[in-house]
Amino acid sequence: MSSGQRSRYRVEPQAPGTSPQQQAEWRKRNSRPIDLDRHREHVLAYLSAIEAAAAFDSDTYNAIVKRMGREGRPQFSKARLYRAYLELVERGDLTHQEHLLQRLTLKPVRTLSGVAPVTVLTKPYPCPGKCIFCPTDVRMPKSYLSNEPGAMRALMLDFDPFIQTQARVRAMQQLGHRVDKIELLILGGTWSSYPRKYQEWFVQRCFDALNGQESASLAEAHHLNEAARFRNVGLVIETRPDHVTVEEIAWLRQLGITRVQLGVQSLDDHILALNRRGHDVESVHQAMRLLRGAGIKIAVHWMPNLLGATPESDLVDFRRFWEDPALRPDEMKIYPTGLIRGTELYEHYEHGGYQPYTEEELAQLLAACKRIVPPYCRLNRVMRDIPAPDIAAGVTTSNLRQIVQDRLRSEGTPCRCIRCREVRETAVDLASVRLETLKYRTDHSEEVFISAVTENDRLAGFLRLSLPTEAASLEEINGHALIRQLQVYGPLVSLGSNTETREQVQHQGIGGQLVARARKEARAAGFDRWSVIAAVGTRQYYRRHGFRLGQTYMSAHL
């Protein structure tokens, strides 16, 4: 292959992004504390207006800022007001009010699922895939563009895992988020293709950042995190189905991985071949069987509008995820194919061999898909954050999910996936919460989805219990019932906090109720031992429920 051919599919970023100087200026403006000796009266005026608002969102806050300006008061960002409020509470000038603190939090949706997500990217590295739709930005891991928000941050920080993790935690703190419980998402293409020494170093440095101190080994970093200020409650990587083996799963567990994002893209061998994915549907079955058998949560990626697909064939394809017992994932990201200039798919488009769906075609397809997502699955995304200037043709609407959800509600068929039913900021009375059980079969187990449901059918939490009918992927848990996930929703509550109200869901004992129900289910199914795939930062919690750490799992007698 000539050098010209090798570079044919490279993409040069079209947007300049944010320079380090601009980032530094923003941090300087928003990290400078308010001088309360000079501006106490103004701060109290802001806080009073924010508290008095009947409803509160970004438009409400902007209106308050404009009104304060007309009154001759200085303008304050929410990040600075948040810190000023905490200082006034610490001084004893004000009492702690949780609802006011929530209103002062920037982008509160980020932690409404009960954890603070921190995303970091690995360095650019050759990908084993040859997919025709993937862009190749020479500065980024395969499939990522340097002007995507998360990728841009990683590039600016030279893909350093310690600095990326530390910067994201600090940024979320500055925005007013509690970050005691961190879900760490490691992105960057096919994780399994990176050298294992790099993988181990990368994870260890992420933990060093959470722990606030250096470690001599990954094992030491894990141990330190059990009692760290910022505890890891979930560790996520992404890989390809044809890279999942028993040996690979054993390695992932040594690293502390609890969830795998699996690039499935299609369940049609013909479509997979046309798009040069390099794997078949059977490898998807095998990967999901092994991952489920190890208790690892499975989040699949699916791409409608690939070369050769139609809206009708895509809907048939989507149904396979739920009709085939060998599939039935825990989570899903729908990534409609983005047509990027410089890719092989773009050449098909130029020659009339490919056509992106219209917005209406895609909206109809996504609505049809959301109608059939079962209650045990969380639909994390329905669009990818590819900057609009990079899309050569096709849908660029950024709020397509909201459009689809509004359509479903108007038709009386709202989506019942986990994400759409989370309580989020909704007040919950613990006395009204009931436990419901949904059971479904896979080719490895009977799965028991136990959910804590409110009076208005919102999810306050859930537990995934796996009752294996086949041998486990790893000997350590063979013959054990498995807690694969325990999740309690609502605004993140600090570890050891005594400030939460009755209506907040976390720390109200819902987790304990879910574990108790799971124990009864496991005993009734004839199991005498069970295990949990506990993230490092959750080990203390599970010790209180009688579990003890083995090699990479925590186990107990039933």
PDB file of C-alpha atoms in Angstrom, residues 292 440-447 465-470 484:
ATOM      1  CA  ARG A 292     -22.114 -12.506  32.009  1.00  0.00           C
ATOM      2  CA  TYR A 440     -35.551 -13.517  32.358  1.00  0.00           C
ATOM      3  CA  ARG A 441     -33.445 -16.305  30.863  1.00  0.00           C
ATOM      4  CA  THR A 442     -30.089 -16.120  29.114  1.00  0.00           C
ATOM      5  CA  ASP A 443     -27.990 -18.908  27.664  1.00  0.00           C
ATOM      6  CA  HIS A 444     -25.905 -18.880  30.846  1.00  0.00           C
ATOM      7  CA  SER A 445     -28.286 -18.087  33.681  1.00  0.00           C
ATOM      8  CA  GLU A 446     -31.595 -16.999  35.040  1.00  0.00           C
ATOM      9  CA  GLU A 447     -31.297 -13.258  35.622  1.00  0.00           C
ATOM     10  CA  LEU A 465     -28.757 -11.093  40.518  1.00  0.00           C
ATOM     11  CA  SER A 466     -27.462 -13.871  38.284  1.00  0.00           C
ATOM     12  CA  LEU A 467     -28.384 -17.500  39.028  1.00  0.00           C
ATOM     13  CA  PRO A 468     -26.051 -19.494  36.734  1.00  0.00           C
ATOM     14  CA  THR A 469     -27.265 -22.580  34.931  1.00  0.00           C
ATOM     15  CA  GLU A 470     -23.857 -23.138  33.301  1.00  0.00           C
ATOM     16  CA  ARG A 484     -23.726  -8.261  39.177  1.00  0.00           C
TER      17      ARG A 484
END
